[in-house]
Coordinates of C-alpha atoms and ligand atoms in Angstrom, one line a residue:
Chain V
X1 CA 0.0 0.0 0.0
X2 CA 1.4 3.3 -1.0
X3 CA 0.4 6.6 -2.4
X4 CA -2.8 8.7 -2.1
X5 CA -6.0 8.5 -4.1
X6 CA -8.0 11.7 -4.3
X7 CA -11.7 11.6 -5.4
X8 CA -12.6 14.9 -7.0
X9 CA -16.2 16.2 -6.8
X10 CA -18.3 17.9 -9.4
X11 CA -21.9 19.2 -9.7
X12 CA -23.9 20.6 -12.5
X13 CA -20.9 20.5 -14.9
X14 CA -18.6 22.3 -12.5
X15 CA -15.7 21.0 -10.5
X16 CA -16.2 21.7 -6.8
X17 CA -13.4 23.9 -5.5
X18 CA -12.8 21.5 -2.6
X19 CA -11.3 19.0 -5.1
X20 CA -8.3 21.2 -5.6
X21 CA -7.9 21.7 -1.9
X22 CA -7.8 18.0 -1.4
X23 CA -5.1 17.7 -4.1
X24 CA -3.0 20.2 -2.1
X25 CA -3.5 18.1 1.1
X26 CA -2.4 15.0 -0.8
X27 CA 0.6 16.7 -2.3
X28 CA 1.5 18.0 1.1
X29 CA 1.9 14.5 2.6
X30 CA 3.0 12.8 -0.6
X31 CA 6.6 12.3 0.6
X32 CA 5.4 10.7 3.8
X33 CA 3.0 8.4 1.8
X34 CA 5.9 7.2 -0.3
X35 CA 3.9 6.8 -3.4
X36 CA 2.1 8.7 -6.2
X37 CA -0.8 11.1 -6.0
X38 CA -3.7 9.8 -8.1
X39 CA -6.7 11.9 -8.7
X40 CA -9.9 10.3 -9.9
X41 CA -13.0 12.0 -11.4
X42 CA -16.1 10.0 -11.7
X43 CA -18.5 11.4 -14.3
X44 CA -20.4 10.6 -17.5
X45 CA -18.0 12.9 -19.3
X46 CA -14.9 12.9 -17.0
X47 CA -12.4 14.2 -19.6
X48 CA -13.6 17.7 -19.4
X49 CA -12.3 18.0 -15.8
X50 CA -8.9 16.5 -16.5
X51 CA -7.1 19.7 -17.2
X52 CA -8.3 21.5 -14.2
X53 CA -7.1 18.6 -12.0
X54 CA -3.7 18.5 -13.6
X55 CA -1.9 20.5 -11.0
X56 CA 1.7 20.3 -9.8
X57 CA 2.4 17.3 -7.7
X58 CA -0.3 15.1 -9.2
X59 CA 1.1 11.9 -10.9
X60 CA -2.0 10.5 -12.6
X61 CA -5.5 11.7 -13.3
X62 CA -8.0 8.9 -13.9
X63 CA -11.0 9.8 -15.9
X64 CA -13.6 7.3 -14.8
X65 CA -16.5 7.1 -17.2
X66 CA -19.7 6.3 -15.3
X67 CA -23.1 5.5 -16.9
X68 CA -24.6 7.4 -14.0
X69 CA -24.9 11.1 -14.9
X70 CA -25.7 12.5 -11.4
X71 CA -24.4 11.4 -8.1
X72 CA -25.6 8.0 -6.9
X73 CA -24.2 6.6 -3.6
X74 CA -24.1 3.0 -4.9
X75 CA -22.4 3.8 -8.1
X76 CA -19.8 5.9 -6.3
X77 CA -19.2 3.3 -3.6
X78 CA -18.6 0.6 -6.2
X79 CA -16.4 2.8 -8.3
X80 CA -14.2 4.0 -5.5
X81 CA -13.9 0.4 -4.3
X82 CA -12.7 -0.6 -7.8
X83 CA -10.2 2.3 -7.8
X84 CA -8.8 1.3 -4.4
X85 CA -8.4 -2.3 -5.6
X86 CA -6.5 -1.0 -8.6
X87 CA -4.3 1.5 -6.9
X88 CA -3.8 0.1 -3.4
X89 CA -3.4 3.5 -1.8
X90 CA -2.6 4.0 1.9
X91 CA -4.8 7.1 2.0
X92 CA -8.1 7.8 0.1
X93 CA -9.1 11.5 0.4
X94 CA -12.7 12.5 -0.2
X95 CA -14.2 15.9 0.4
X96 CA -16.3 16.0 3.6
X97 CA -19.3 16.9 1.4
X98 CA -23.0 15.9 1.5
X99 CA -22.3 13.5 -1.3
X100 CA -19.3 11.8 0.3
X101 CA -21.4 11.4 3.5
X102 CA -23.8 9.4 1.4
X103 CA -21.3 6.6 0.6
X104 CA -17.9 6.9 2.4
X105 CA -19.1 5.3 5.6
X106 CA -20.7 2.5 3.6
X107 CA -17.6 1.9 1.6
X108 CA -15.4 1.7 4.7
X109 CA -17.8 -0.5 6.6
X110 CA -18.2 -2.9 3.7
X111 CA -14.5 -3.3 2.9
X112 CA -13.1 -2.9 6.4
X113 CA -10.9 0.1 5.6
X114 CA -9.9 2.7 8.2
X115 CA -12.3 5.7 8.3
X116 CA -12.1 9.2 9.6
X117 CA -14.7 11.9 8.7
X118 CA -14.5 15.7 8.8
X119 CA -10.7 15.6 9.3
X120 CA -8.8 18.9 9.0
X121 CA -5.3 17.5 9.2
X122 CA -3.6 14.3 8.1
X123 CA -0.1 13.2 8.7
X124 CA 2.0 10.0 8.8
X125 CA 3.6 9.3 12.1
X126 CA 6.3 6.6 11.7
X127 CA 4.5 5.4 8.6
X128 CA 1.1 5.2 10.2
X129 CA -1.7 7.6 9.2
X130 CA -3.0 10.0 11.9
X131 CA -6.0 12.2 11.2
X132 CA -7.1 15.2 13.3
X133 CA -10.8 16.2 13.7
X134 CA -12.9 18.0 16.1
X135 CA -14.7 16.6 19.2
X136 CA -17.3 17.8 21.6
X137 CA -18.7 20.5 19.4
X138 CA -15.2 21.4 18.0
X139 CA -14.0 22.4 21.5
X140 CA -11.3 19.7 21.4
X141 CA -9.0 18.4 18.7
X142 CA -9.1 14.6 18.4
X143 CA -6.3 12.6 16.9
X144 CA -7.4 9.3 15.5
X145 CA -5.3 6.4 14.2
X146 CA -6.1 3.2 12.4
X147 CA -4.4 0.2 13.9
X148 CA -4.0 -2.7 11.4
X149 CA -5.5 -0.7 8.5
X150 CA -3.3 -0.4 5.5
X151 CA -5.8 1.7 3.6
X152 CA -7.7 4.6 5.3
X153 CA -10.6 6.6 3.9
X154 CA -10.6 10.2 5.1
X155 CA -13.3 12.7 4.3
X156 CA -11.5 16.1 4.6
X157 CA -13.0 19.4 5.5
X158 CA -13.4 22.2 2.9
X159 CA -11.8 25.6 3.2
X160 CA -8.8 24.4 5.2
X161 CA -6.1 24.0 2.6
X162 CA -5.2 26.4 -0.2
X163 CA -5.4 25.0 -3.7
X164 CA -2.2 24.7 -5.7
X165 CA -2.2 27.1 -8.6
X166 CA 0.8 25.8 -10.6
X167 CA -0.1 23.4 -13.4
X168 CA 1.5 20.0 -13.6
X169 CA 1.8 17.3 -16.2
X170 CA 0.3 14.1 -14.9
X171 CA -0.5 11.1 -17.1
X172 CA -4.2 11.1 -17.9
X173 CA -5.8 7.6 -18.0
X174 CA -9.3 6.2 -18.6
X175 CA -11.3 3.7 -16.7
X176 CA -14.9 2.5 -16.9
X177 CA -16.9 2.5 -13.7
X178 CA -18.3 -0.9 -12.7
X179 CA -22.0 -1.2 -13.5
X180 CA -24.3 -1.1 -10.4
X181 CA -28.0 -1.9 -10.3
X182 CA -29.9 1.3 -9.6
X183 CA -31.8 1.5 -6.3
X184 CA -32.2 5.2 -6.5
X185 CA -32.9 7.7 -9.2
X186 CA -31.7 11.3 -9.3
X187 CA -34.7 13.3 -10.5
X188 CA -33.6 16.9 -10.6
X189 CA -31.8 19.7 -8.8
X190 CA -33.8 22.4 -7.0
X191 CA -32.4 25.8 -6.1
X192 CA -33.6 27.5 -3.0
X193 CA -36.0 30.4 -3.7
X194 CA -34.4 33.8 -4.0
X195 CA -34.1 36.0 -0.9
X196 CA -36.2 38.9 -2.0
X197 CA -34.4 42.1 -0.7
X198 CA -32.0 40.2 1.5
X199 CA -28.5 40.1 0.0
X200 CA -26.1 38.3 2.3
X201 CA -23.4 37.6 -0.4
X202 CA -23.4 41.2 -1.4
X203 CA -23.2 42.8 2.0
X204 CA -20.0 44.3 3.3
X205 CA -21.3 44.5 6.9
X206 CA -23.3 41.7 8.5
X207 CA -24.6 41.3 12.0
X208 CA -25.6 37.7 12.6
X209 CA -27.6 36.2 15.4
X210 CA -27.5 32.5 16.6
X211 CA -29.3 30.3 19.1
X212 CA -28.1 32.6 21.8
X213 CA -31.1 34.9 21.1
X214 CA -33.1 32.3 22.9
X215 CA -36.6 33.0 21.6
X216 CA -38.4 34.4 18.7
X217 CA -39.6 37.5 20.5
X218 CA -36.0 38.5 21.0
X219 CA -35.2 38.6 17.3
X220 CA -36.8 42.0 16.8
X221 CA -34.3 43.9 19.0
X222 CA -31.4 42.6 16.9
X223 CA -33.2 43.5 13.7
X224 CA -33.4 47.0 15.0
X225 CA -29.8 46.9 16.2
X226 CA -28.6 45.8 12.7
X227 CA -30.5 48.7 11.3
X228 CA -29.0 51.2 13.8
X229 CA -25.5 50.2 12.9
X230 CA -26.2 49.8 9.2
X231 CA -25.6 46.1 8.9
X232 CA -27.5 43.4 7.0
X233 CA -29.1 41.0 9.5
X234 CA -27.8 37.4 9.1
X235 CA -28.3 34.3 11.2
X236 CA -27.2 30.8 11.9
X237 CA -29.2 27.8 10.9
X238 CA -31.3 27.1 14.0
X239 CA -32.8 30.6 13.6
X240 CA -33.8 29.9 10.0
X241 CA -35.0 26.4 10.8
X242 CA -37.3 27.7 13.5
X243 CA -38.7 30.2 11.0
X244 CA -37.7 33.2 13.1
X245 CA -35.8 34.6 10.1
X246 CA -36.1 33.6 6.4
X247 CA -33.6 31.1 5.0
X248 CA -32.2 33.8 2.8
X249 CA -30.5 35.3 5.9
X250 CA -28.8 32.0 6.9
X251 CA -25.0 32.1 6.6
X252 CA -23.1 28.8 6.1
X253 CA -22.6 25.7 4.2
X254 CA -26.3 25.1 3.4
X255 CA -27.1 28.8 3.3
X256 CA -25.4 31.9 2.0
X257 CA -21.7 32.8 1.8
X258 CA -20.8 36.2 3.1
X259 CA -18.8 36.7 0.0
X260 CA -18.2 40.4 0.1
X261 CA -18.3 40.9 3.8
X262 CA -15.6 43.0 5.5
X263 CA -17.1 43.1 9.0
X264 CA -19.1 40.3 10.5
X265 CA -20.5 40.5 14.0
X266 CA -21.5 37.1 15.3
X267 CA -23.8 37.3 18.3
X268 CA -24.7 34.1 20.2
X269 CA -23.2 31.8 17.5
X270 CA -21.0 29.0 18.7
X271 CA -19.0 28.6 15.5
X272 CA -19.9 25.3 14.0
X273 CA -17.9 24.1 11.0
X274 CA -21.0 24.6 8.8
X275 CA -21.6 28.2 9.9
X276 CA -17.9 29.1 9.5
X277 CA -18.0 27.7 6.0
X278 CA -19.9 30.8 5.1
X279 CA -18.0 33.5 7.0
X280 CA -14.6 32.4 8.3
X281 CA -12.8 34.1 5.4
X282 CA -14.1 37.5 6.5
X283 CA -11.2 39.7 7.6
X284 CA -12.9 41.4 10.5
X285 CA -15.0 39.0 12.6
X286 CA -16.2 40.2 16.0
X287 CA -17.7 37.4 18.2
X288 CA -19.9 38.0 21.2
X289 CA -20.5 34.9 23.2
X290 CA -20.9 34.1 26.9
X291 CA -18.8 31.0 26.5
X292 CA -15.1 31.9 26.4
X293 CA -14.4 28.4 25.0
X294 CA -16.8 28.8 22.0
X295 CA -15.0 27.8 18.8
X296 CA -16.1 31.1 17.1
X297 CA -13.3 32.7 19.1
X298 CA -10.7 30.6 17.1
X299 CA -11.5 32.4 13.9
X300 CA -12.6 35.8 15.2
X301 CA -10.3 38.8 15.1
X302 CA -12.0 40.4 18.1
X303 CA -13.8 38.6 20.9
X304 CA -16.2 39.9 23.5
X305 CA -17.0 37.4 26.2
X306 CA -20.4 38.7 27.2
X307 CA -24.1 38.6 27.0
X308 CA -25.6 39.5 23.6
X309 CA -28.5 41.3 25.2
X310 CA -26.3 43.5 27.4
X311 CA -23.8 44.2 24.6
X312 CA -26.7 44.8 22.2
X313 CA -28.4 47.3 24.4
X314 CA -25.1 49.1 25.1
X315 CA -24.4 49.2 21.4
X316 CA -27.8 50.7 20.6
X317 CA -27.2 53.4 23.3
X318 CA -23.6 54.3 22.3
X319 CA -23.9 54.1 18.5
X320 CA -23.9 57.7 17.1
X321 CA -27.1 58.5 15.3
Chain W
X1 CA -45.6 -1.3 9.5
X2 CA -42.6 -0.1 11.5
X3 CA -40.1 2.7 11.5
X4 CA -36.9 2.3 13.5
X5 CA -35.3 5.6 14.7
X6 CA -31.8 5.6 15.9
X7 CA -31.0 8.0 18.7
X8 CA -27.8 9.0 20.6
X9 CA -27.1 10.5 23.9
X10 CA -24.6 13.2 23.2
X11 CA -22.1 14.8 25.5
X12 CA -21.0 18.4 25.8
X13 CA -18.1 19.5 28.0
X14 CA -18.5 21.5 31.1
X15 CA -17.0 24.9 31.6
X16 CA -13.8 23.8 33.3
X17 CA -13.4 20.2 32.0
X18 CA -10.4 18.0 32.4
X19 CA -8.9 15.4 30.1
X20 CA -8.7 11.8 31.3
X21 CA -5.3 10.7 32.5
X22 CA -4.8 8.5 29.5
X23 CA -5.3 11.6 27.3
X24 CA -7.8 9.9 25.1
X25 CA -11.0 11.5 26.2
X26 CA -12.6 14.0 28.5
X27 CA -13.0 13.0 32.1
X28 CA -16.6 11.8 32.2
X29 CA -17.3 13.8 35.4
X30 CA -17.2 16.9 33.2
X31 CA -19.7 15.8 30.6
X32 CA -23.2 17.1 30.3
X33 CA -25.6 14.8 28.4
X34 CA -28.6 15.4 26.2
X35 CA -30.5 13.9 23.2
X36 CA -28.7 14.6 19.9
X37 CA -30.3 17.6 18.3
X38 CA -30.8 15.8 14.9
X39 CA -32.7 12.9 16.6
X40 CA -35.6 15.2 17.5
X41 CA -36.1 15.7 13.8
X42 CA -35.9 12.0 12.8
X43 CA -38.3 11.0 15.5
X44 CA -40.7 13.8 14.5
X45 CA -40.5 12.6 10.9
X46 CA -41.4 9.1 12.0
X47 CA -44.2 10.4 14.2
X48 CA -45.6 12.4 11.3
X49 CA -45.8 9.3 9.1
X50 CA -47.4 7.3 11.9
X51 CA -50.0 10.0 12.5
X52 CA -50.8 10.4 8.8
X53 CA -51.3 6.7 8.5
X54 CA -53.8 6.7 11.3
X55 CA -51.7 4.8 13.9
X56 CA -50.9 1.7 11.9
X57 CA -47.2 2.4 12.2
X58 CA -45.1 1.4 15.1
X59 CA -42.2 3.8 15.9
X60 CA -39.3 2.1 17.7
X61 CA -36.3 4.0 19.0
X62 CA -33.0 2.3 19.4
X63 CA -29.8 3.5 21.0
X64 CA -26.4 2.0 21.9
X65 CA -25.2 3.0 25.3
X66 CA -25.2 2.5 29.1
X67 CA -28.1 2.9 31.4
X68 CA -27.9 6.7 31.5
X69 CA -29.2 6.6 27.9
X70 CA -32.6 5.6 29.2
X71 CA -33.2 9.2 30.0
X72 CA -33.0 10.1 26.3
X73 CA -35.1 7.1 25.3
X74 CA -37.8 8.2 27.8
X75 CA -37.8 11.7 26.1
X76 CA -38.5 9.9 22.8
X77 CA -41.2 7.7 24.3
X78 CA -42.8 10.8 25.8
X79 CA -43.0 12.3 22.3
X80 CA -44.9 9.3 21.1
X81 CA -42.5 6.5 20.2
X82 CA -44.1 3.2 21.0
X83 CA -41.1 1.4 22.5
X84 CA -37.4 1.6 22.9
X85 CA -34.4 -0.7 22.6
X86 CA -31.1 -0.1 24.2
X87 CA -28.0 -2.2 23.5
X88 CA -25.1 -2.3 25.9
X89 CA -22.5 -4.3 27.8
X90 CA -18.9 -3.5 28.6
X91 CA -17.6 -5.0 25.3
X92 CA -19.2 -2.0 23.5
X93 CA -16.8 0.4 25.2
X94 CA -14.4 1.9 22.7
X95 CA -16.7 1.4 19.7
X96 CA -16.4 3.9 16.8
X97 CA -19.4 4.8 14.7
X98 CA -18.9 1.7 12.5
X99 CA -19.0 -0.7 15.4
X100 CA -22.1 1.1 16.7
X101 CA -23.7 0.8 13.2
X102 CA -23.0 -3.0 13.2
X103 CA -25.0 -3.2 16.5
X104 CA -27.8 -1.1 15.1
X105 CA -27.9 -3.2 11.9
X106 CA -28.2 -6.4 14.1
X107 CA -31.2 -4.8 15.9
X108 CA -32.7 -3.8 12.5
X109 CA -32.4 -7.3 11.2
X110 CA -34.5 -8.5 14.2
X111 CA -37.0 -5.8 14.0
X112 CA -37.4 -5.8 10.2
X113 CA -38.7 -2.2 10.0
X114 CA -40.0 -0.7 6.8
X115 CA -37.7 2.4 7.2
X116 CA -34.8 3.3 9.3
X117 CA -34.2 7.0 10.2
X118 CA -30.9 8.2 11.7
X119 CA -29.7 11.7 12.3
X120 CA -27.3 13.2 9.8
X121 CA -24.7 13.5 12.5
X122 CA -24.5 13.9 16.3
X123 CA -23.7 17.2 17.8
X124 CA -20.8 16.0 20.0
X125 CA -18.4 14.3 17.5
X126 CA -20.1 15.1 14.2
X127 CA -19.0 11.8 12.6
X128 CA -21.9 11.7 10.2
X129 CA -21.2 8.0 9.6
X130 CA -23.4 5.8 11.7
X131 CA -26.6 5.9 9.6
X132 CA -24.9 5.2 6.3
X133 CA -22.7 2.5 7.7
X134 CA -25.8 0.8 9.1
X135 CA -27.3 0.8 5.7
X136 CA -24.2 -0.9 4.4
X137 CA -24.4 -3.7 7.0
X138 CA -28.1 -4.2 6.1
X139 CA -27.4 -4.0 2.4
X140 CA -30.2 -1.4 2.1
X141 CA -30.6 1.6 -0.2
X142 CA -29.7 4.8 1.6
X143 CA -29.7 8.6 1.3
X144 CA -27.8 11.2 3.3
X145 CA -28.9 14.6 4.5
X146 CA -32.6 14.3 3.7
X147 CA -34.5 17.6 4.1
X148 CA -37.9 16.6 2.7
X149 CA -39.6 13.2 2.6
X150 CA -42.6 11.8 0.8
X151 CA -43.3 8.3 2.0
X152 CA -46.4 6.2 2.5
X153 CA -45.8 3.4 5.0
X154 CA -45.5 0.1 3.1
X155 CA -44.7 1.8 -0.1
X156 CA -41.8 0.4 -2.2
X157 CA -40.6 3.8 -3.2
X158 CA -39.9 7.1 -1.4
X159 CA -39.4 10.5 -3.0
X160 CA -37.1 12.8 -1.1
X161 CA -34.9 15.8 -1.2
X162 CA -31.3 15.8 -0.2
X163 CA -29.9 19.1 1.0
X164 CA -26.6 19.8 -0.8
X165 CA -24.2 22.7 -0.2
X166 CA -25.1 26.3 -1.0
X167 CA -28.9 26.1 -1.1
X168 CA -29.1 23.4 -3.8
X169 CA -31.3 20.3 -3.3
X170 CA -31.4 17.1 -5.2
X171 CA -34.7 15.3 -5.6
X172 CA -34.2 11.5 -5.5
X173 CA -36.4 8.5 -5.7
X174 CA -35.3 5.6 -3.6
X175 CA -36.3 2.0 -3.1
X176 CA -37.6 1.0 0.3
X177 CA -36.9 -0.2 2.9
X178 CA -34.1 2.3 3.1
X179 CA -31.9 4.1 5.6
X180 CA -32.3 7.9 5.6
X181 CA -30.2 10.3 7.5
X182 CA -32.4 13.2 8.5
X183 CA -31.4 16.8 8.4
X184 CA -32.2 19.6 10.8
X185 CA -35.2 21.7 9.7
X186 CA -37.0 18.9 7.8
X187 CA -39.9 19.5 10.2
X188 CA -40.7 21.3 13.5
X189 CA -40.1 18.8 16.3
X190 CA -42.9 18.7 18.9
X191 CA -42.4 19.0 22.6
X192 CA -43.5 16.2 24.9
X193 CA -46.9 16.8 26.5
X194 CA -47.5 16.2 30.1
X195 CA -49.7 13.2 29.2
X196 CA -46.9 11.9 27.0
X197 CA -44.4 12.1 29.8
X198 CA -46.7 10.2 32.1
X199 CA -47.4 7.5 29.5
X200 CA -43.7 7.2 28.7
X201 CA -43.0 5.8 32.2
X202 CA -45.1 2.8 31.3
X203 CA -43.6 2.1 27.9
X204 CA -41.0 -0.6 27.6
X205 CA -37.3 -0.2 27.1
X206 CA -35.8 -3.5 26.1
X207 CA -32.2 -3.9 27.1
X208 CA -30.1 -6.2 24.9
X209 CA -26.5 -7.2 24.7
X210 CA -24.4 -7.6 21.5
X211 CA -24.0 -11.3 22.0
X212 CA -27.8 -11.7 22.4
X213 CA -28.0 -10.1 18.9
X214 CA -25.6 -12.7 17.6
X215 CA -22.6 -10.4 17.4
X216 CA -19.1 -11.7 18.2
X217 CA -16.7 -9.9 20.6
X218 CA -14.6 -8.9 17.6
X219 CA -17.6 -7.1 16.0
X220 CA -17.8 -4.4 18.7
X221 CA -15.5 -2.3 20.8
X222 CA -12.1 -1.4 19.4
X223 CA -11.8 -4.7 17.6
X224 CA -14.9 -3.9 15.6
X225 CA -13.9 -0.3 14.8
X226 CA -12.2 1.3 11.8
X227 CA -10.5 4.0 13.9
X228 CA -9.2 4.6 17.4
X229 CA -8.9 7.9 19.3
X230 CA -5.2 8.4 20.0
X231 CA -5.3 11.7 21.8
X232 CA -7.6 14.6 22.6
X233 CA -6.4 18.0 23.4
X234 CA -7.5 21.6 23.7
X235 CA -6.5 23.4 20.5
X236 CA -4.1 26.3 20.8
X237 CA -5.9 29.5 21.8
X238 CA -7.6 31.3 18.9
X239 CA -6.3 34.5 17.4
X240 CA -9.1 36.6 18.8
X241 CA -8.0 39.7 20.5
X242 CA -10.3 39.7 23.6
X243 CA -11.9 43.1 24.2
X244 CA -11.9 43.4 28.0
X245 CA -13.6 45.8 30.4
X246 CA -17.1 46.6 31.4
X247 CA -19.8 46.2 28.7
X248 CA -19.7 49.9 28.2
X249 CA -16.0 49.8 27.6
X250 CA -16.2 46.8 25.4
X251 CA -18.9 48.4 23.3
X252 CA -17.0 51.7 23.0
X253 CA -14.3 49.6 21.3
X254 CA -16.8 47.8 19.1
X255 CA -18.2 51.2 18.0
X256 CA -14.7 52.2 17.0
X257 CA -14.3 49.0 15.0
X258 CA -17.6 49.6 13.1
X259 CA -16.6 53.2 12.4
X260 CA -13.2 52.2 11.2
X261 CA -14.9 49.9 8.7
X262 CA -17.2 52.7 7.6
X263 CA -14.3 55.0 7.2
X264 CA -15.7 57.5 9.7
Ligands
FAD1 C1 -25.1 19.3 6.4 C2 -25.2 20.4 7.4 C3 -25.3 21.7 7.0 C4 -25.5 22.8 7.9 N1 -25.5 24.1 7.4 C5 -25.5 25.1 8.3 C6 -25.5 26.5 7.8 O1 -25.5 26.7 6.6 N2 -25.4 27.5 8.7 C7 -25.4 27.2 10.1 O2 -25.3 28.2 10.9 N3 -25.4 26.0 10.5 C8 -25.5 24.9 9.7 N4 -25.6 23.6 10.2 C9 -25.8 23.4 11.6 C10 -24.6 23.5 12.5 O3 -24.0 22.2 12.6 C11 -25.0 24.0 13.9 O4 -26.0 23.2 14.5 C12 -25.4 25.5 14.0 O5 -24.6 26.3 13.2 C13 -25.5 26.0 15.4 O6 -26.0 27.3 15.4 P1 -25.6 28.3 16.6 O7 -24.2 28.6 16.7 O8 -26.5 29.5 16.5 O9 -26.2 27.5 17.9 P2 -25.4 26.8 19.1 O10 -24.3 25.9 18.6 O11 -26.4 26.3 20.0 O12 -24.6 28.0 19.8 C14 -25.3 29.0 20.5 C15 -24.2 29.9 21.1 O13 -24.7 31.0 21.8 C16 -24.1 31.2 23.0 N5 -25.0 32.0 23.8 C17 -26.1 31.5 24.4 N6 -26.8 32.5 25.1 C18 -26.0 33.6 24.9 C19 -26.1 35.0 25.3 N7 -27.2 35.4 26.1 N8 -25.1 35.8 25.0 C20 -24.1 35.4 24.3 N9 -23.9 34.2 23.8 C21 -24.9 33.3 24.1 C22 -23.7 29.9 23.5 O14 -22.5 30.0 24.4 C23 -23.3 29.2 22.2 O15 -22.0 29.2 21.9 C24 -25.5 22.5 9.3 C25 -25.3 21.2 9.7 C26 -25.2 20.2 8.8 C27 -25.0 18.8 9.3

């Protein structure tokens, strides 16, 4: 067993950016893995992604032609199993994406491979793979190893590693995906309805509230506060799920990305991986949270350990009209 | 007709927690337990199907864990689940999500439900692996991160939506029985009524062991796992510059930060 196999991801004719991040992760530990970096793309028309995946450090890009056009967990499981059998990698890197979640645990369970999900670091310690992930709501780091496993499947977190820009010249090969009986049918993609006048991606200044607001009646004072300071009001998922604010205000993995934001004030938000996926890139993050150990403080530039109601009221009073 | 719902007792760390002397977990004295947030939604989805079918559906909750887990199972019974199953003995200690999934699959083989619902992930360790691994052990069709479900009990097909990244959803048709991992927000979970809480006390919690389910010692615990926790530690302190002082002083600084951004 040697080398690393990276499974790239695409959707609606576009390569998902996380694919290139994973390649960078693989290239980063390539020397320790003492083997080649192989990148596989599973698609009905895989060739069209080959060039984008040919970055420096990649040895081979395998274009796997699959009869299945859209993602299907059974087809992907069987295909990645076939790739593992062909390449014998010591590490298989998948994005920690909603699609990987639908088959990676099944693949590992069925074939008895090592498995770690949502890892944000991988390294080889004396030849053995160690993956680091979060525990107890991301308050601790957890190192996991895989005794007796010569191949380990790791689903790796997005937005952790910078992609490699330099082009490379890997060999590009073809493979046919194994046929799998269909137990599920992809019907169509549905895009969430537009947000009306709410523009989270376009806003430069966002004030977001999380579960710390406690109850629906408390939302109004933060809406007013956002208005007072001239910010767009955003929220974490529980607030949108409860219907206290529309989904178009939700920031995060399954919501909006604060793409143009320069100042983000997070009030009563713990800092889950999925929330941070939509805002951790923002240069100026101010977190207000009663829990000094909340993981939001790990990415914030400024932290206020305090109560959002107290801080909110004070801000309303002090902010110049 | 039967729906099996898997639930987990999750743990959160106390304010001033300590790491166990072997360095591989938090000292259990510093853990606060609760029902996994996602499980409220999977139970509610099962209850909705049960109620729409006029009560012909049995909802069974299953969990792997020690006696303390009964507290979470009672919460589920109070919300309307018909009965509960808990699997435990010391051999389960050290199980990763895959070993847990093997146990749940063994329960599911006995129970032969028409559907199995699991949470997308648990709020403590966010593995997002148990449900889909369970499907693998059962050989069942499966879908992850389900945010909308159309299913009539006994039907051979379900139509569902999977929530992908960035506000995109995929509509999928899936053969049943199937394992679905249920996402937050798929419904609005109910609270237990006083009557429900009273009735829950009389509902059964069956306690089983892995061996009673036909599992070997090597199927569970570290031997049945695909990973092992080597070390847990508190990450280096974040980069946040803490703004100290009274709330008034803290906010004075915050106002400055906002005004700097605005170029005032
Ligand atoms: C596939 C998937 C996609 C997801 N997508 C998203 C997404 O797009 N966006 C998103 O946000 N989440 C998403 N989630 C959910 C995510 O995992 C968390 O559950 C969620 O982000 C938690 O929101 P929160 O921080 O508001 O709540 P909590 O984690 O409950 O945190 C509340 C915080 O408020 C603090 N607090 C409480 N009271 C006060 C007070 N009075 N003053 C100050 N602080 C206080 C607490 O200390 C705590 O830190 C997703 C999950 C999955 C599995």
